[in-house]
GROMACS .gro file of C-alpha atoms in nm:
model
  205
    1UNK     CA    1   8.806   7.152  25.571
    2UNK     CA    2   8.711   6.928  25.269
    3UNK     CA    3   8.904   6.607  25.220
    4UNK     CA    4   9.126   6.577  24.913
    5UNK     CA    5   8.980   6.377  24.621
    6UNK     CA    6   9.073   6.010  24.648
    7UNK     CA    7   9.048   5.816  24.321
    8UNK     CA    8   9.041   5.488  24.510
    9UNK     CA    9   8.722   5.590  24.690
   10UNK     CA   10   8.562   5.677  24.355
   11UNK     CA   11   8.616   5.330  24.208
   12UNK     CA   12   8.506   5.165  24.531
   13UNK     CA   13   8.177   5.357  24.514
   14UNK     CA   14   8.119   5.258  24.150
   15UNK     CA   15   8.183   4.890  24.215
   16UNK     CA   16   7.961   4.891  24.524
   17UNK     CA   17   7.678   5.060  24.336
   18UNK     CA   18   7.699   4.816  24.047
   19UNK     CA   19   7.684   4.515  24.280
   20UNK     CA   20   7.383   4.662  24.456
   21UNK     CA   21   7.200   4.707  24.124
   22UNK     CA   22   7.273   4.345  24.025
   23UNK     CA   23   7.149   4.212  24.358
   24UNK     CA   24   6.827   4.413  24.346
   25UNK     CA   25   6.768   4.319  23.982
   26UNK     CA   26   6.813   3.948  24.054
   27UNK     CA   27   6.578   3.971  24.349
   28UNK     CA   28   6.316   4.146  24.143
   29UNK     CA   29   6.348   3.889  23.861
   30UNK     CA   30   6.319   3.591  24.097
   31UNK     CA   31   6.026   3.747  24.277
   32UNK     CA   32   5.824   3.758  23.952
   33UNK     CA   33   5.944   3.430  23.804
   34UNK     CA   34   5.681   3.163  23.749
   35UNK     CA   35   5.388   3.399  23.792
   36UNK     CA   36   5.152   3.443  23.495
   37UNK     CA   37   5.130   3.788  23.343
   38UNK     CA   38   4.826   3.982  23.465
   39UNK     CA   39   4.528   3.926  23.238
   40UNK     CA   40   4.414   4.215  23.022
   41UNK     CA   41   4.046   4.227  22.935
   42UNK     CA   42   3.924   4.485  22.691
   43UNK     CA   43   3.637   4.688  22.822
   44UNK     CA   44   3.398   4.598  22.542
   45UNK     CA   45   3.114   4.437  22.731
   46UNK     CA   46   2.900   4.751  22.727
   47UNK     CA   47   2.978   4.861  22.374
   48UNK     CA   48   2.681   4.891  22.133
   49UNK     CA   49   2.664   4.680  21.818
   50UNK     CA   50   2.728   4.994  21.615
   51UNK     CA   51   2.851   5.344  21.694
   52UNK     CA   52   2.646   5.490  21.412
   53UNK     CA   53   2.941   5.622  21.216
   54UNK     CA   54   2.939   5.606  20.838
   55UNK     CA   55   2.706   5.407  20.616
   56UNK     CA   56   2.731   5.124  20.369
   57UNK     CA   57   2.836   5.235  20.023
   58UNK     CA   58   2.587   5.181  19.743
   59UNK     CA   59   2.681   4.980  19.432
   60UNK     CA   60   2.669   5.305  19.234
   61UNK     CA   61   2.917   5.473  19.468
   62UNK     CA   62   3.151   5.176  19.451
   63UNK     CA   63   3.129   5.170  19.072
   64UNK     CA   64   3.214   5.542  19.057
   65UNK     CA   65   3.542   5.476  19.239
   66UNK     CA   66   3.622   5.149  19.065
   67UNK     CA   67   3.811   5.311  18.778
   68UNK     CA   68   4.152   5.149  18.798
   69UNK     CA   69   4.341   5.095  18.474
   70UNK     CA   70   4.586   4.807  18.466
   71UNK     CA   71   4.926   4.792  18.297
   72UNK     CA   72   4.782   4.590  18.010
   73UNK     CA   73   4.516   4.855  17.951
   74UNK     CA   74   4.226   4.669  18.109
   75UNK     CA   75   3.988   4.930  18.244
   76UNK     CA   76   4.057   5.202  17.990
   77UNK     CA   77   3.734   5.382  17.897
   78UNK     CA   78   3.607   5.477  17.555
   79UNK     CA   79   3.719   5.809  17.414
   80UNK     CA   80   4.036   5.952  17.264
   81UNK     CA   81   4.275   6.243  17.281
   82UNK     CA   82   4.549   6.416  17.084
   83UNK     CA   83   4.874   6.590  17.166
   84UNK     CA   84   4.745   6.930  17.053
   85UNK     CA   85   4.432   6.905  17.266
   86UNK     CA   86   4.639   6.787  17.560
   87UNK     CA   87   4.880   7.080  17.540
   88UNK     CA   88   4.590   7.325  17.566
   89UNK     CA   89   4.457   7.147  17.875
   90UNK     CA   90   4.804   7.126  18.030
   91UNK     CA   91   4.865   7.497  17.987
   92UNK     CA   92   4.531   7.571  18.149
   93UNK     CA   93   4.514   7.323  18.436
   94UNK     CA   94   4.856   7.171  18.499
   95UNK     CA   95   5.131   7.422  18.438
   96UNK     CA   96   5.077   7.611  18.764
   97UNK     CA   97   5.209   7.315  18.963
   98UNK     CA   98   5.425   7.125  18.715
   99UNK     CA   99   5.575   7.414  18.520
  100UNK     CA  100   5.650   7.422  18.153
  101UNK     CA  101   5.671   7.073  18.011
  102UNK     CA  102   5.945   7.174  17.772
  103UNK     CA  103   6.199   7.298  18.026
  104UNK     CA  104   6.253   7.363  18.393
  105UNK     CA  105   6.313   7.726  18.484
  106UNK     CA  106   6.647   7.762  18.668
  107UNK     CA  107   6.605   7.853  19.033
  108UNK     CA  108   6.230   7.800  19.033
  109UNK     CA  109   6.102   7.550  19.289
  110UNK     CA  110   5.775   7.402  19.164
  111UNK     CA  111   5.503   7.280  19.402
  112UNK     CA  112   5.486   6.950  19.209
  113UNK     CA  113   5.739   6.736  19.019
  114UNK     CA  114   5.824   6.809  18.660
  115UNK     CA  115   5.675   6.557  18.420
  116UNK     CA  116   5.928   6.558  18.140
  117UNK     CA  117   6.252   6.364  18.157
  118UNK     CA  118   6.559   6.566  18.237
  119UNK     CA  119   6.849   6.337  18.157
  120UNK     CA  120   7.103   6.596  18.269
  121UNK     CA  121   6.979   6.616  18.628
  122UNK     CA  122   6.843   6.259  18.645
  123UNK     CA  123   6.517   6.392  18.782
  124UNK     CA  124   6.257   6.115  18.783
  125UNK     CA  125   5.983   6.194  18.536
  126UNK     CA  126   5.737   6.012  18.312
  127UNK     CA  127   5.987   5.953  18.034
  128UNK     CA  128   6.266   5.802  18.239
  129UNK     CA  129   6.086   5.640  18.531
  130UNK     CA  130   5.723   5.542  18.457
  131UNK     CA  131   5.687   5.173  18.353
  132UNK     CA  132   5.343   5.165  18.185
  133UNK     CA  133   5.170   5.427  17.971
  134UNK     CA  134   4.823   5.306  18.070
  135UNK     CA  135   4.890   5.384  18.433
  136UNK     CA  136   4.981   5.742  18.344
  137UNK     CA  137   4.621   5.771  18.229
  138UNK     CA  138   4.499   5.607  18.551
  139UNK     CA  139   4.695   5.845  18.772
  140UNK     CA  140   4.588   6.158  18.588
  141UNK     CA  141   4.222   6.057  18.585
  142UNK     CA  142   4.197   5.985  18.956
  143UNK     CA  143   4.439   6.242  19.096
  144UNK     CA  144   4.460   6.548  18.875
  145UNK     CA  145   4.434   6.841  18.866
  146UNK     CA  146   4.551   6.888  19.220
  147UNK     CA  147   4.279   7.134  19.316
  148UNK     CA  148   3.996   6.934  19.158
  149UNK     CA  149   4.092   6.565  19.116
  150UNK     CA  150   3.864   6.355  18.902
  151UNK     CA  151   3.719   6.654  18.719
  152UNK     CA  152   3.877   6.583  18.380
  153UNK     CA  153   3.671   6.402  18.119
  154UNK     CA  154   3.805   6.080  17.974
  155UNK     CA  155   3.885   6.259  17.647
  156UNK     CA  156   4.078   6.526  17.839
  157UNK     CA  157   4.275   6.261  18.025
  158UNK     CA  158   4.362   6.086  17.698
  159UNK     CA  159   4.474   6.421  17.559
  160UNK     CA  160   4.690   6.521  17.855
  161UNK     CA  161   4.845   6.174  17.852
  162UNK     CA  162   4.921   6.211  17.483
  163UNK     CA  163   5.076   6.552  17.535
  164UNK     CA  164   5.300   6.434  17.819
  165UNK     CA  165   5.413   6.124  17.631
  166UNK     CA  166   5.498   6.339  17.331
  167UNK     CA  167   5.682   6.593  17.547
  168UNK     CA  168   5.888   6.300  17.679
  169UNK     CA  169   5.964   6.196  17.319
  170UNK     CA  170   5.777   5.866  17.352
  171UNK     CA  171   5.505   5.915  17.090
  172UNK     CA  172   5.481   6.130  16.779
  173UNK     CA  173   5.294   6.458  16.771
  174UNK     CA  174   5.018   6.326  16.543
  175UNK     CA  175   4.936   6.011  16.739
  176UNK     CA  176   4.588   5.963  16.883
  177UNK     CA  177   4.550   5.783  17.213
  178UNK     CA  178   4.256   5.560  17.298
  179UNK     CA  179   4.188   5.227  17.467
  180UNK     CA  180   4.351   5.039  17.179
  181UNK     CA  181   4.662   5.250  17.115
  182UNK     CA  182   4.763   5.344  17.469
  183UNK     CA  183   4.845   4.990  17.599
  184UNK     CA  184   5.073   4.929  17.300
  185UNK     CA  185   5.316   5.203  17.398
  186UNK     CA  186   5.641   5.066  17.543
  187UNK     CA  187   5.776   5.298  17.810
  188UNK     CA  188   6.156   5.343  17.817
  189UNK     CA  189   6.178   5.263  18.188
  190UNK     CA  190   5.976   4.941  18.178
  191UNK     CA  191   6.290   4.729  18.143
  192UNK     CA  192   6.424   4.875  18.467
  193UNK     CA  193   6.144   4.723  18.674
  194UNK     CA  194   6.123   4.357  18.780
  195UNK     CA  195   5.818   4.162  18.893
  196UNK     CA  196   5.801   4.119  19.268
  197UNK     CA  197   5.742   3.744  19.299
  198UNK     CA  198   5.837   3.707  19.664
  199UNK     CA  199   5.622   3.463  19.861
  200UNK     CA  200   5.624   3.623  20.202
  201UNK     CA  201   5.960   3.485  20.311
  202UNK     CA  202   6.294   3.657  20.342
  203UNK     CA  203   6.367   3.641  19.968
  204UNK     CA  204   6.545   3.957  19.860
  205UNK     CA  205   6.660   4.022  19.507
   0.00000   0.00000   0.00000
């Protein structure tokens, strides 16, 4: 016949178990104290000087990828574009992912973010979030269209940039963008950004 449950026995077992764990832990700690950690040697002695993967990039290949455009416009290529030309390109190559630049269709989930400010929904877009107009050009040139990045000519990139800035009510419809005019555009969101001048310490602003 089973014995009735005794709460005193339960607590006695818990206390005894805890003491046993402490004793074994202390023994284990003392047993390893003062001994150096086992050395770990990487097994690299038999490795070849090279595994034969990849090859050194040529100066021409590096130059082809060295296309960054800085906030002050340094790096912008020659060429130009207009709002009208940009709208035609956008409707052909961009609208499938970004939707209509003039409005967002209710209930339609786009595969890519909308690019025109929507102050009602606070959705981040070029007009209310992007700090420098020149870097809009940089991003479009190196990353768009999604299915064929880098395929747009410099004139096409200037034009798409012009169209998007006009759709965001930043430039007028008759403005022409080029390496001289684009860096002069002041983006509405630029004042919201601050320069990160931390020096590697715990400074947090």
